[in-house]
Amino acid sequence: MRTTERSFARRIDLTSLQLFVAVCELGSIGRAAEREFIAASAVSKRLSDLEATLETPLLYRHTRGVKLTPAGESLLHHARSVLFSLEKMQAELSEYAEGVRGHVRIHANISAIVQFLPEDLGAFSQAHPQVKIDLEEHLSTEVLRAVQEGAADLGICNVSAAAGHELQTLPYRRDELVLIVPRGHVMAKRKAVAFEDTLDFDHVGLHSNSSIHLAMREAAAAAGRTIRLRIHVTGLDAMCRMIHNGLGVGVMPQRAFTLMHGVGDLECVRLTDAWAMRDIRLVARDFSTLPLTARLLVDHLRTRAETGAVELAA
């Protein structure tokens, strides 16, 4: 941190930031003072000192309350972020005091979460009950970004969704994309189909930036076609329900479909395209520098993957 940045951080008072946010939320210095159990004159003084520190007005003061200046709107955004981070830090540190001995932050795509992680993380938690795992679902591109920026210790996703990253990866699982159709559909009795042949039908698709949709769009473009996308959904169960009700066909991982079997009267048909076979990989900035608990989890996931591959083959 440069000298000027260090000086700025020392001059910003967290209590003043809390009071500033309270005034913004309530629109009045008086109401904020009542809520925070402090004299209105003291709140006003802290806000004036904050404006002096930042060398810019933050509030327009009038008889009916206050209104944010453009600088005040910017500070409100950053102040909320800072205070939220402090609350999260306090919560995590309190867990250590209560016996937690490690904390791993994971971002993963929906395919990994639906197909593999419930059982794999459940087994790890049973073996290491004092390790806390935070798991968030994101698109593969967002998973890679979170790991790169340090928002996640470990990522689990389809790395082919974003080229050009400089992250380390390790193999975790493989999945296969299949076509999902209503049981009475013309393609329901086919054993396999090329994705290009599905483009004559309406499609139910996942988020437009999901790795599955990006692969579908590239395949359609390579065939000189476009996808007749009728609706976007955010989850695989919603996709199944839409397909069951005649809104189109869809593409999803075969194991996810098997796990959700019963969500609609549906059939899956194998896709013959090479891109339908996908690698789901573990991602980190540097596996060797991960905290011990994160490295234990990586070893556990890789062992589970090897065991799982044997079990599926059997």
Backbone as numpy.savetxt, mean C-alpha at the origin, in Angstrom:
# Nx Ny Nz CAx CAy CAz Cx Cy Cz
22.27 16.74 8.30 21.43 17.93 8.30 22.30 19.18 8.30
22.02 20.09 7.38 22.82 21.31 7.29 22.53 22.21 8.50
23.45 23.15 8.76 23.33 24.03 9.92 22.01 24.80 9.91
21.63 25.32 8.73 20.39 26.09 8.65 19.18 25.23 8.94
19.18 23.95 8.45 18.08 23.04 8.72 18.01 22.70 10.21
19.19 22.49 10.83 19.23 22.16 12.25 18.70 23.33 13.07
19.07 24.55 12.69 18.61 25.74 13.39 17.09 25.89 13.26
16.56 25.63 12.07 15.12 25.75 11.84 14.37 24.74 12.71
14.87 23.49 12.76 14.20 22.46 13.55 14.17 22.83 15.03
15.24 23.46 15.51 15.28 23.85 16.92 14.33 24.99 17.24
14.05 25.82 16.23 13.19 26.98 16.47 11.71 26.65 16.40
11.37 25.48 15.82 9.96 25.10 15.72 9.55 24.38 16.99
8.50 24.88 17.63 8.02 24.33 18.89 6.82 23.42 18.62
6.89 22.18 19.10 5.83 21.22 18.82 4.49 21.62 19.44
4.54 22.21 20.62 3.30 22.67 21.25 2.63 23.74 20.40
3.44 24.64 19.83 2.89 25.68 18.97 2.27 25.07 17.72
2.90 24.02 17.19 2.32 23.34 16.02 0.98 22.71 16.38
0.89 22.09 17.55 -0.36 21.48 17.98 -1.46 22.53 18.13
-1.10 23.65 18.71 -2.08 24.73 18.88 -2.48 25.32 17.54
-1.53 25.44 16.62 -1.83 25.96 15.29 -2.84 25.05 14.59
-2.61 23.73 14.66 -3.54 22.78 14.04 -4.91 22.88 14.68
-4.97 23.02 15.99 -6.25 23.15 16.70 -7.00 24.39 16.25
-6.29 25.51 16.11 -6.92 26.75 15.66 -7.46 26.58 14.24
-6.69 25.92 13.37 -7.13 25.69 11.99 -8.37 24.81 11.94
-8.39 23.77 12.77 -9.52 22.84 12.76 -10.79 23.48 13.29
-10.65 24.35 14.28 -11.83 24.96 14.91 -12.17 26.33 14.35
-11.22 26.94 13.63 -11.48 28.23 13.01 -11.52 29.39 13.97
-11.03 29.18 15.18 -11.10 30.24 16.20 -10.03 30.01 17.25
-9.34 31.09 17.62 -8.34 31.00 18.69 -9.02 30.69 20.02
-10.18 31.31 20.26 -10.89 31.09 21.51 -11.34 29.65 21.69
-11.94 29.08 20.64 -12.40 27.69 20.74 -11.23 26.72 20.88
-10.13 27.01 20.18 -8.95 26.17 20.30 -8.40 26.24 21.73
-8.40 27.43 22.31 -7.90 27.59 23.68 -8.74 26.79 24.67
-10.08 26.78 24.46 -10.96 26.01 25.33 -10.67 24.51 25.21
-10.51 24.05 23.97 -10.28 22.62 23.77 -8.94 22.16 24.33
-7.93 23.02 24.23 -6.59 22.65 24.68 -6.32 23.08 26.12
-7.32 23.65 26.80 -7.19 24.07 28.21 -6.01 25.02 28.40
-6.01 26.10 27.64 -4.96 27.11 27.73 -5.59 28.47 27.45
-5.03 29.52 28.02 -5.58 30.86 27.83 -5.49 31.28 26.37
-6.52 31.99 25.89 -6.53 32.46 24.50 -5.35 33.37 24.21
-4.98 34.18 25.20 -3.85 35.08 25.00 -2.55 34.30 24.80
-2.43 33.16 25.49 -1.23 32.32 25.34 -1.19 31.68 23.96
-2.36 31.25 23.46 -2.43 30.68 22.11 -2.04 31.73 21.08
-2.59 32.94 21.23 -2.29 34.02 20.30 -0.81 34.36 20.29
-0.20 34.35 21.48 1.24 34.66 21.58 2.07 33.58 20.88
1.72 32.32 21.07 2.47 31.25 20.42 2.34 31.33 18.89
1.16 31.66 18.41 0.97 31.79 16.96 1.77 32.95 16.40
1.81 34.05 17.14 2.61 35.20 16.70 4.09 34.85 16.67
4.54 34.11 17.70 5.95 33.69 17.72 6.26 32.75 16.56
5.29 31.87 16.24 5.49 30.94 15.12 5.59 31.70 13.80
4.76 32.71 13.63 4.83 33.53 12.42 6.15 34.27 12.34
6.64 34.74 13.49 7.93 35.44 13.51 9.06 34.50 13.16
8.98 33.26 13.66 10.02 32.27 13.35 10.04 31.95 11.86
8.86 31.81 11.27 8.75 31.45 9.86 8.83 32.67 8.94
8.77 33.84 9.55 8.89 35.10 8.81 7.82 35.25 7.74
6.59 34.80 8.07 5.47 34.95 7.15 4.16 34.83 7.91
3.12 35.57 7.52 1.81 35.43 8.18 1.20 34.06 7.89
0.59 33.48 8.90 -0.04 32.17 8.75 -1.56 32.24 8.78
-2.09 33.28 9.43 -3.53 33.40 9.61 -4.01 34.81 9.30
-5.19 34.88 8.69 -5.90 36.16 8.59 -6.84 36.20 9.79
-6.66 37.18 10.67 -7.48 37.29 11.86 -8.62 38.27 11.62
-9.85 37.87 11.94 -11.00 38.77 11.81 -11.94 38.51 12.99
-13.00 39.28 13.07 -13.86 39.24 14.26 -14.57 37.90 14.43
-14.79 37.19 13.34 -15.51 35.92 13.44 -14.58 34.72 13.57
-13.29 34.95 13.59 -12.36 33.84 13.73 -11.10 34.06 12.91
-10.57 33.00 12.34 -9.34 33.09 11.57 -9.50 32.33 10.25
-8.68 32.72 9.29 -8.64 32.05 7.99 -7.18 31.86 7.60
-6.86 30.74 7.00 -5.48 30.43 6.64 -4.98 31.26 5.46
-3.74 31.71 5.58 -3.04 32.29 4.43 -2.50 31.12 3.59
-2.02 31.37 2.37 -1.41 30.28 1.60 -0.27 29.60 2.36
0.55 30.40 3.07 1.62 29.80 3.86 1.06 28.97 5.00
-0.05 29.44 5.58 -0.70 28.69 6.66 -1.23 27.35 6.18
-1.79 27.32 4.96 -2.29 26.06 4.41 -1.15 25.06 4.23
0.01 25.57 3.77 1.17 24.69 3.60 1.64 24.17 4.95
1.73 25.05 5.95 2.17 24.62 7.27 1.21 23.62 7.88
-0.10 23.81 7.68 -1.07 22.89 8.24 -0.84 21.47 7.71
-0.58 21.35 6.42 -0.29 20.04 5.82 0.92 19.40 6.48
2.01 20.16 6.61 3.25 19.61 7.17 3.11 19.36 8.67
2.39 20.24 9.37 2.23 20.08 10.81 1.46 18.80 11.13
0.40 18.54 10.36 -0.37 17.31 10.57 0.50 16.08 10.33
1.34 16.15 9.31 2.23 15.03 9.00 3.22 14.80 10.13
3.80 15.88 10.66 4.77 15.77 11.75 4.10 15.20 13.00
2.93 15.71 13.35 2.24 15.26 14.55 1.78 13.81 14.42
1.35 13.42 13.21 0.96 12.03 12.99 2.16 11.11 13.15
3.32 11.52 12.62 4.53 10.71 12.75 4.93 10.55 14.21
4.77 11.63 14.99 5.09 11.55 16.41 4.15 10.59 17.15
2.86 10.64 16.80 1.91 9.73 17.42 2.25 8.28 17.08
2.61 8.05 15.81 2.98 6.70 15.39 4.24 6.23 16.11
5.21 7.14 16.26 6.44 6.80 16.97 6.14 6.45 18.42
5.28 7.24 19.06 4.92 6.97 20.45 4.25 5.61 20.59
3.34 5.29 19.64 2.63 4.02 19.70 3.60 2.85 19.54
4.53 2.98 18.60 5.48 1.89 18.36 6.42 1.71 19.55
6.90 2.81 20.12 7.82 2.72 21.25 7.12 2.15 22.49
5.83 2.48 22.64 5.10 1.94 23.79 4.95 0.43 23.68
4.88 -0.05 22.42 4.79 -1.50 22.23 6.08 -2.20 22.66
7.23 -1.56 22.44 8.49 -2.13 22.92 8.47 -2.23 24.44
7.92 -1.20 25.08 7.85 -1.22 26.54 6.95 -2.33 27.04
5.98 -2.73 26.21 5.04 -3.77 26.61 5.52 -5.17 26.22
6.72 -5.28 25.65 7.27 -6.61 25.38 7.60 -6.89 23.94
7.18 -6.02 22.99 7.53 -6.25 21.58 9.04 -6.16 21.43
9.63 -7.09 20.70 11.08 -7.13 20.53 11.53 -6.90 19.09
10.63 -6.51 18.24 10.99 -6.23 16.86 9.79 -5.72 16.09
10.06 -5.05 14.98 8.99 -4.44 14.21 9.39 -4.46 12.74
8.57 -5.07 11.89 8.86 -5.16 10.46 7.71 -4.53 9.68
8.04 -3.60 8.82 7.03 -2.93 7.99 7.08 -3.54 6.59
5.95 -4.06 6.14 5.86 -4.72 4.84 4.80 -4.05 3.98
5.15 -3.78 2.73 4.17 -3.38 1.73 4.12 -4.50 0.68
2.93 -4.93 0.31 2.79 -6.05 -0.63 1.62 -5.80 -1.57
1.68 -6.44 -2.74 0.57 -6.30 -3.68 -0.55 -7.28 -3.32
-1.69 -7.08 -3.95 -2.88 -7.85 -3.58 -2.70 -9.33 -3.86
-1.96 -9.68 -4.92 -1.76 -11.09 -5.26 -1.04 -11.82 -4.14
0.02 -11.22 -3.61 0.76 -11.85 -2.52 -0.09 -11.94 -1.26
-0.85 -10.88 -0.98 -1.65 -10.85 0.25 -2.76 -11.89 0.21
-3.43 -12.01 -0.91 -4.55 -12.96 -0.99 -4.06 -14.40 -1.04
-2.98 -14.66 -1.79 -2.59 -16.04 -2.06 -1.67 -16.67 -1.01
-0.74 -15.89 -0.47 0.34 -16.52 0.29 0.56 -15.97 1.71
0.41 -14.67 1.89 0.88 -14.06 3.14 0.06 -14.41 4.39
-1.25 -14.62 4.30 -1.97 -14.96 5.54 -1.36 -16.16 6.26
-1.11 -17.25 5.54 -0.54 -18.45 6.16 0.94 -18.24 6.53
1.69 -17.61 5.63 3.13 -17.44 5.88 3.39 -16.52 7.06
2.68 -15.39 7.12 2.88 -14.46 8.24 2.29 -15.01 9.53
1.20 -15.77 9.40 0.61 -16.39 10.59 1.58 -17.36 11.24
2.26 -18.16 10.42 3.24 -19.11 10.96 4.41 -18.38 11.60
4.83 -17.27 10.99 5.95 -16.51 11.57 5.54 -15.91 12.91
4.33 -15.37 13.00 3.88 -14.75 14.26 3.77 -15.77 15.38
3.39 -17.00 15.04 3.33 -18.04 16.07 4.73 -18.39 16.58
5.71 -18.37 15.67 7.08 -18.69 16.07 7.78 -17.52 16.75
7.35 -16.30 16.42 7.98 -15.09 16.97 6.90 -14.13 17.45
6.21 -14.46 18.54 5.08 -13.64 18.98 5.45 -12.23 19.43
6.74 -11.98 19.71 7.13 -10.65 20.17 7.58 -9.74 19.02
7.43 -10.21 17.79 7.75 -9.37 16.63 6.45 -8.84 16.05
6.35 -7.54 15.92 5.15 -6.92 15.35 5.34 -6.74 13.85
4.32 -7.11 13.08 4.36 -6.97 11.63 3.28 -5.98 11.20
3.67 -4.94 10.49 2.73 -4.01 9.87 2.68 -4.33 8.38
1.52 -4.70 7.88 1.36 -5.07 6.48 0.37 -4.12 5.81
0.78 -3.53 4.69 -0.10 -2.65 3.92 -0.19 -3.15 2.49
-1.39 -3.08 1.92 -1.59 -3.47 0.52 -1.40 -2.26 -0.39
-0.58 -2.44 -1.42 -0.35 -1.38 -2.41 -0.14 -2.01 -3.78
-0.25 -1.18 -4.82 0.13 -1.63 -6.15 1.62 -1.92 -6.19
2.04 -2.79 -7.11 3.45 -3.19 -7.16 4.37 -1.99 -7.33
3.99 -1.03 -8.18 4.83 0.15 -8.38 4.97 0.96 -7.09
3.89 1.01 -6.31 3.92 1.75 -5.05 4.73 1.00 -3.99
4.70 -0.33 -4.05 5.50 -1.14 -3.13 6.98 -0.83 -3.34
7.41 -0.83 -4.59 8.81 -0.55 -4.90 9.21 0.85 -4.44
8.32 1.80 -4.64 8.62 3.18 -4.23 8.74 3.28 -2.71
7.87 2.58 -2.00 7.90 2.63 -0.53 9.20 2.06 0.01
9.68 0.97 -0.58 10.95 0.38 -0.15 12.10 1.32 -0.48
12.07 1.90 -1.67 13.13 2.81 -2.08 13.21 4.01 -1.16
12.07 4.53 -0.73 12.02 5.73 0.10 12.12 5.43 1.60
12.17 4.14 1.96 12.31 3.78 3.37 11.02 3.71 4.14
9.87 3.82 3.45 8.59 3.72 4.13 8.26 2.28 4.50
8.93 1.33 3.87 8.75 -0.09 4.18 10.12 -0.75 4.26
10.26 -1.68 5.20 11.51 -2.45 5.29 11.59 -3.48 4.17
10.43 -4.06 3.87 10.39 -5.18 2.94 9.20 -5.02 2.01
9.42 -5.30 0.73 8.35 -5.28 -0.25 8.14 -6.68 -0.80
6.89 -6.97 -1.19 6.57 -8.26 -1.82 5.65 -7.97 -2.98
6.15 -8.17 -4.21 5.37 -7.77 -5.37 5.94 -8.35 -6.65
5.29 -8.03 -7.74 5.75 -8.40 -9.07 6.66 -7.27 -9.57
7.97 -7.48 -9.55 8.91 -6.40 -9.85 8.94 -6.06 -11.33
8.43 -6.92 -12.19 8.41 -6.59 -13.62 7.45 -5.45 -13.92
6.62 -5.09 -12.92 5.68 -3.99 -13.12 6.37 -2.65 -13.22
7.61 -2.56 -12.74 8.33 -1.28 -12.79 9.80 -1.55 -13.07
10.25 -1.11 -14.22 11.65 -1.31 -14.59 12.49 -0.13 -14.11
13.80 -0.37 -14.00 14.72 0.73 -13.69 14.99 0.95 -12.22
14.40 0.16 -11.34 14.68 0.33 -9.91 16.04 -0.27 -9.59
16.63 0.17 -8.48 17.95 -0.31 -8.06 17.87 -1.08 -6.76
16.75 -1.74 -6.53 16.54 -2.49 -5.29 17.01 -3.92 -5.44
17.32 -4.55 -4.31 17.68 -5.96 -4.31 16.40 -6.80 -4.24
16.39 -7.94 -4.92 15.23 -8.81 -4.90 15.65 -10.26 -4.67
14.75 -11.03 -4.08 14.95 -12.46 -3.88 13.66 -13.18 -4.28
13.76 -14.40 -4.82 12.55 -15.13 -5.22 11.68 -15.48 -4.01
10.37 -15.41 -4.19 9.43 -15.78 -3.12 8.43 -16.82 -3.64
7.57 -16.44 -4.54 6.57 -17.37 -5.06 6.37 -17.14 -6.56
5.70 -18.09 -7.21 5.25 -17.92 -8.58 3.74 -18.06 -8.60
3.09 -17.27 -9.44 1.66 -17.45 -9.60 1.32 -17.45 -11.08
0.13 -17.92 -11.40 -0.31 -18.04 -12.78 -1.63 -17.30 -12.95
-1.68 -16.41 -13.93 -2.91 -15.69 -14.22 -3.81 -16.55 -15.09
-5.09 -16.52 -14.79 -6.07 -17.29 -15.56 -7.25 -16.38 -15.91
-8.03 -16.82 -16.88 -9.23 -16.11 -17.29 -10.41 -16.62 -16.47
-11.19 -15.71 -15.91 -12.36 -16.06 -15.11 -13.61 -15.70 -15.93
-14.51 -16.68 -16.08 -15.72 -16.48 -16.88 -16.91 -17.08 -16.13
-18.12 -16.61 -16.41 -19.31 -17.27 -15.86 -19.41 -18.71 -16.37
-20.00 -19.59 -15.60 -20.02 -21.01 -15.96 -20.68 -21.27 -17.31
-21.65 -20.47 -17.71 -22.31 -20.69 -18.98 -21.67 -19.96 -20.15
-20.53 -19.34 -19.94 -19.88 -18.54 -20.98 -19.36 -19.44 -22.09
-19.25 -18.88 -23.31 -18.81 -19.63 -24.46 -17.40 -20.19 -24.28
-16.56 -19.52 -23.45 -15.19 -19.99 -23.23 -15.04 -20.89 -22.01
-16.12 -21.13 -21.31 -16.04 -21.85 -20.03 -15.54 -23.28 -20.19
-15.80 -23.91 -21.33 -15.41 -25.31 -21.50 -14.06 -25.47 -22.20
-13.41 -24.37 -22.50 -12.08 -24.46 -23.14 -11.03 -24.73 -22.07
-10.03 -25.52 -22.40 -8.96 -25.84 -21.45 -7.94 -24.71 -21.36
-7.72 -24.01 -22.47 -6.76 -22.91 -22.48 -7.17 -21.93 -23.58
-6.73 -20.68 -23.41 -7.08 -19.64 -24.36 -5.97 -18.60 -24.41
-5.73 -18.04 -25.57 -4.80 -16.91 -25.69 -5.53 -15.64 -25.26
-4.82 -14.76 -24.59 -5.48 -13.55 -24.10 -6.10 -12.75 -25.24
-5.45 -12.75 -26.40 -5.97 -12.00 -27.54 -7.40 -12.42 -27.88
-7.72 -13.71 -27.69 -9.05 -14.21 -28.01 -10.12 -13.71 -27.05
-9.69 -13.18 -25.89 -10.66 -12.68 -24.91 -11.07 -11.24 -25.20
-10.37 -10.59 -26.12 -10.59 -9.16 -26.36 -11.89 -8.88 -27.09
-12.58 -9.93 -27.54 -13.91 -9.74 -28.13 -14.98 -9.55 -27.07
-14.61 -9.75 -25.81 -15.58 -9.68 -24.72 -15.28 -8.48 -23.81
-16.32 -8.02 -23.12 -16.13 -7.00 -22.09 -15.28 -7.59 -20.96
-14.48 -6.71 -20.33 -13.62 -7.15 -19.23 -13.96 -6.40 -17.95
-13.82 -7.11 -16.84 -13.82 -6.51 -15.51 -12.37 -6.48 -15.07
-11.83 -5.29 -14.79 -10.40 -5.17 -14.51 -10.10 -4.61 -13.14
-8.88 -4.85 -12.69 -8.39 -4.24 -11.45 -7.95 -2.81 -11.74
-7.40 -2.16 -10.73 -6.93 -0.78 -10.83 -6.06 -0.61 -12.08
-6.19 0.53 -12.76 -5.51 0.75 -14.03 -3.99 0.71 -13.91
-3.44 0.91 -12.70 -1.99 0.85 -12.51 -1.53 -0.46 -11.89
-2.42 -1.43 -11.75 -2.03 -2.71 -11.19 -1.16 -3.46 -12.20
-0.30 -4.34 -11.70 0.60 -5.08 -12.58 -0.19 -5.98 -13.53
-1.32 -6.53 -13.09 -2.13 -7.38 -13.95 -2.72 -6.57 -15.10
-3.28 -5.41 -14.78 -3.88 -4.59 -15.84 -2.83 -4.08 -16.81
-1.65 -3.71 -16.30 -0.59 -3.23 -17.19 -0.15 -4.34 -18.15
-0.04 -5.58 -17.65 0.33 -6.70 -18.52 -0.75 -6.96 -19.56
-2.01 -6.86 -19.17 -3.11 -7.04 -20.12 -3.09 -5.96 -21.19
-2.87 -4.74 -20.77 -2.86 -3.62 -21.73 -1.72 -3.76 -22.73
-0.54 -4.18 -22.25 0.59 -4.38 -23.15 0.30 -5.51 -24.14
-0.32 -6.59 -23.67 -0.64 -7.71 -24.55 -1.66 -7.30 -25.61
-2.64 -6.51 -25.21 -3.65 -6.04 -26.17 -3.01 -5.13 -27.21
-2.11 -4.25 -26.76 -1.44 -3.34 -27.69 -0.57 -4.11 -28.68
0.09 -5.16 -28.18 0.94 -5.98 -29.06 0.11 -6.67 -30.14
-1.14 -6.94 -29.83 -2.04 -7.57 -30.80 -2.77 -6.55 -31.66
-2.47 -5.26 -31.42 -3.15 -4.21 -32.18 -4.59 -4.04 -31.78
-4.92 -4.39 -30.54 -6.29 -4.33 -30.05 -6.35 -3.47 -28.79
-7.53 -3.23 -28.32 -7.74 -2.55 -27.05 -8.65 -3.42 -26.18
-8.56 -3.21 -24.88 -9.40 -3.96 -23.94 -10.74 -3.25 -23.80
-11.81 -4.00 -23.96 -13.15 -3.44 -23.75 -13.45 -3.49 -22.25
-12.85 -2.54 -21.53 -12.95 -2.54 -20.07 -14.28 -1.91 -19.65
-15.11 -2.72 -19.04 -16.43 -2.24 -18.66 -16.45 -1.62 -17.28
-15.60 -2.15 -16.39 -15.60 -1.63 -15.02 -14.27 -1.94 -14.35
-13.81 -1.02 -13.49 -12.64 -1.24 -12.64 -13.12 -1.61 -11.24
-12.45 -2.56 -10.60 -12.73 -2.89 -9.21 -11.41 -2.85 -8.43
-11.50 -2.81 -7.12 -10.29 -2.71 -6.30 -9.92 -4.02 -5.63
-10.78 -5.04 -5.74 -10.48 -6.31 -5.08 -10.88 -7.49 -5.94
-10.26 -8.65 -5.66 -10.52 -9.84 -6.45 -11.91 -10.42 -6.18
-12.39 -10.31 -4.94 -13.74 -10.80 -4.64 -14.79 -10.00 -5.39
-14.57 -8.67 -5.48 -15.50 -7.82 -6.23 -15.47 -8.19 -7.71
-14.28 -8.51 -8.24 -14.17 -8.93 -9.63 -15.01 -10.18 -9.88
-14.90 -11.16 -8.99 -15.67 -12.39 -9.15 -17.17 -12.12 -9.14
-17.61 -11.26 -8.27 -19.04 -10.97 -8.18 -19.53 -10.26 -9.44
-18.72 -9.36 -9.97 -19.10 -8.66 -11.20 -19.18 -9.63 -12.38
-18.21 -10.54 -12.46 -18.20 -11.51 -13.56 -19.40 -12.44 -13.42
-19.68 -12.87 -12.20 -20.82 -13.75 -11.95 -22.13 -13.11 -12.42
-22.21 -11.79 -12.30 -23.44 -11.09 -12.68 -23.43 -10.58 -14.12
-22.52 -11.12 -14.93 -22.58 -10.89 -16.37 -21.99 -9.60 -16.87
-21.10 -8.97 -16.08 -20.54 -7.69 -16.50 -19.26 -7.85 -17.32
-18.83 -9.09 -17.57 -17.64 -9.30 -18.38 -16.84 -10.49 -17.90
-15.65 -10.65 -18.49 -14.70 -11.67 -18.05 -13.56 -10.95 -17.35
-12.67 -11.69 -16.69 -11.58 -11.05 -15.97 -10.36 -11.94 -15.87
-9.24 -11.33 -15.47 -7.99 -12.06 -15.29 -7.52 -11.90 -13.85
-7.19 -13.01 -13.20 -6.70 -12.97 -11.83 -5.80 -14.17 -11.58
-5.03 -14.17 -10.48 -4.19 -15.34 -10.16 -5.04 -16.57 -9.90
-4.57 -17.71 -10.42 -5.33 -18.95 -10.31 -5.53 -19.38 -8.85
-4.48 -19.25 -8.02 -4.60 -19.69 -6.63 -5.57 -18.80 -5.86
-5.58 -17.50 -6.19 -6.53 -16.59 -5.54 -7.96 -17.01 -5.89
-8.19 -17.38 -7.14 -9.52 -17.84 -7.55 -9.91 -19.10 -6.80
-8.96 -20.01 -6.66 -9.24 -21.26 -5.94 -9.61 -20.98 -4.48
-8.87 -20.06 -3.85 -9.14 -19.73 -2.45 -10.49 -19.05 -2.27
-10.94 -18.34 -3.31 -12.22 -17.63 -3.22 -13.34 -18.39 -3.91
-13.10 -19.63 -4.26 -14.10 -20.40 -4.99 -15.41 -20.41 -4.20
-16.49 -20.14 -4.85 -17.77 -20.01 -4.18 -18.30 -18.60 -4.27
-17.41 -17.65 -4.65 -17.86 -16.26 -4.86 -18.37 -16.17 -6.29
-19.56 -16.70 -6.53 -20.12 -16.70 -7.87 -19.99 -18.06 -8.54
-20.82 -18.28 -9.55 -20.81 -19.52 -10.32 -19.88 -19.33 -11.50
-18.60 -19.63 -11.30 -17.55 -19.24 -12.24 -16.65 -20.41 -12.62
-15.94 -20.23 -13.72 -14.93 -21.18 -14.17 -13.65 -20.41 -14.48
-12.49 -21.09 -14.34 -11.23 -20.46 -14.75 -10.65 -21.23 -15.93
-10.06 -20.48 -16.85 -9.47 -21.05 -18.06 -8.01 -20.60 -18.12
-7.10 -21.54 -18.35 -5.68 -21.22 -18.39 -5.36 -20.31 -19.56
-4.50 -19.32 -19.35 -4.02 -18.45 -20.41 -2.72 -19.01 -20.97
-2.59 -19.04 -22.28 -1.40 -19.61 -22.91 -0.27 -18.60 -23.04
-0.52 -17.32 -22.72 0.49 -16.28 -22.87 1.61 -16.45 -21.85
2.86 -16.17 -22.27 4.01 -16.33 -21.38 3.91 -15.41 -20.17
3.36 -14.21 -20.34 3.28 -13.25 -19.24 2.30 -13.68 -18.14
1.51 -14.72 -18.42 0.57 -15.19 -17.41 1.28 -15.89 -16.25
2.51 -16.37 -16.49 3.32 -16.94 -15.40 4.16 -15.83 -14.81
4.02 -15.55 -13.52 4.66 -14.39 -12.91 5.49 -14.77 -11.69
6.54 -14.02 -11.47 7.36 -14.17 -10.27 6.97 -13.10 -9.26
6.68 -13.49 -8.05 6.48 -12.57 -6.94 7.75 -12.61 -6.10
8.36 -11.46 -5.89 9.68 -11.43 -5.27 9.68 -10.58 -3.99
10.63 -10.90 -3.12 10.90 -10.10 -1.94 11.82 -8.96 -2.36
11.57 -7.77 -1.85 12.31 -6.58 -2.27 12.81 -5.83 -1.04
14.08 -5.40 -1.09 14.66 -4.57 -0.03 15.73 -3.68 -0.64
16.05 -2.61 0.06 17.16 -1.77 -0.42 18.47 -2.54 -0.30
18.65 -3.25 0.81 19.84 -4.08 1.01 19.49 -5.14 2.06
19.33 -6.38 1.64 18.93 -7.44 2.57 19.94 -7.61 3.70
21.22 -7.37 3.43 22.24 -7.60 4.45 22.18 -6.58 5.58
21.59 -5.41 5.33 21.52 -4.37 6.36 20.16 -4.29 7.04
19.26 -5.21 6.69 17.95 -5.22 7.35 18.12 -5.54 8.84
17.24 -5.03 9.70 17.28 -5.43 11.11 17.13 -6.94 11.25
17.61 -7.47 12.36 17.60 -8.91 12.57 16.21 -9.50 12.39
15.19 -8.84 12.95 13.83 -9.39 12.85 13.37 -9.45 11.40
13.73 -8.45 10.59 13.35 -8.46 9.18 14.07 -9.57 8.43
15.34 -9.81 8.78 16.09 -10.89 8.13 15.52 -12.26 8.52
15.07 -12.38 9.78 14.42 -13.62 10.20 13.16 -13.87 9.38
12.40 -12.79 9.13 11.18 -12.92 8.35 11.48 -13.29 6.91
12.51 -12.69 6.32 12.89 -13.02 4.95 13.25 -14.51 4.85
14.05 -15.01 5.79 14.43 -16.42 5.79 13.20 -17.31 5.94
12.28 -16.89 6.81 11.05 -17.66 7.03 10.22 -17.72 5.75
10.04 -16.58 5.08 9.22 -16.54 3.87 9.82 -17.39 2.76
11.13 -17.37 2.63 11.77 -18.16 1.58 11.66 -19.66 1.88
11.78 -20.01 3.16 11.63 -21.41 3.54 10.20 -21.88 3.31
9.23 -21.05 3.67 7.83 -21.38 3.46 7.53 -21.54 1.98
8.15 -20.68 1.15 7.93 -20.75 -0.29 8.44 -22.08 -0.85
9.61 -22.50 -0.40 10.17 -23.77 -0.86 9.30 -24.94 -0.41
8.86 -24.89 0.84 7.98 -25.95 1.36 6.65 -25.95 0.65
6.11 -24.73 0.42 4.83 -24.61 -0.27 4.88 -25.14 -1.67
6.02 -24.89 -2.37 6.15 -25.40 -3.74 6.10 -26.91 -3.75
6.74 -27.55 -2.74 6.72 -29.01 -2.65 5.31 -29.51 -2.37
4.61 -28.81 -1.44 3.26 -29.23 -1.08 2.31 -29.13 -2.28
2.43 -28.04 -3.07 1.56 -27.88 -4.22 1.85 -28.94 -5.27
3.15 -29.25 -5.43 3.50 -30.27 -6.41 2.96 -31.63 -6.01
2.93 -31.87 -4.70 2.41 -33.14 -4.21 0.91 -33.23 -4.37
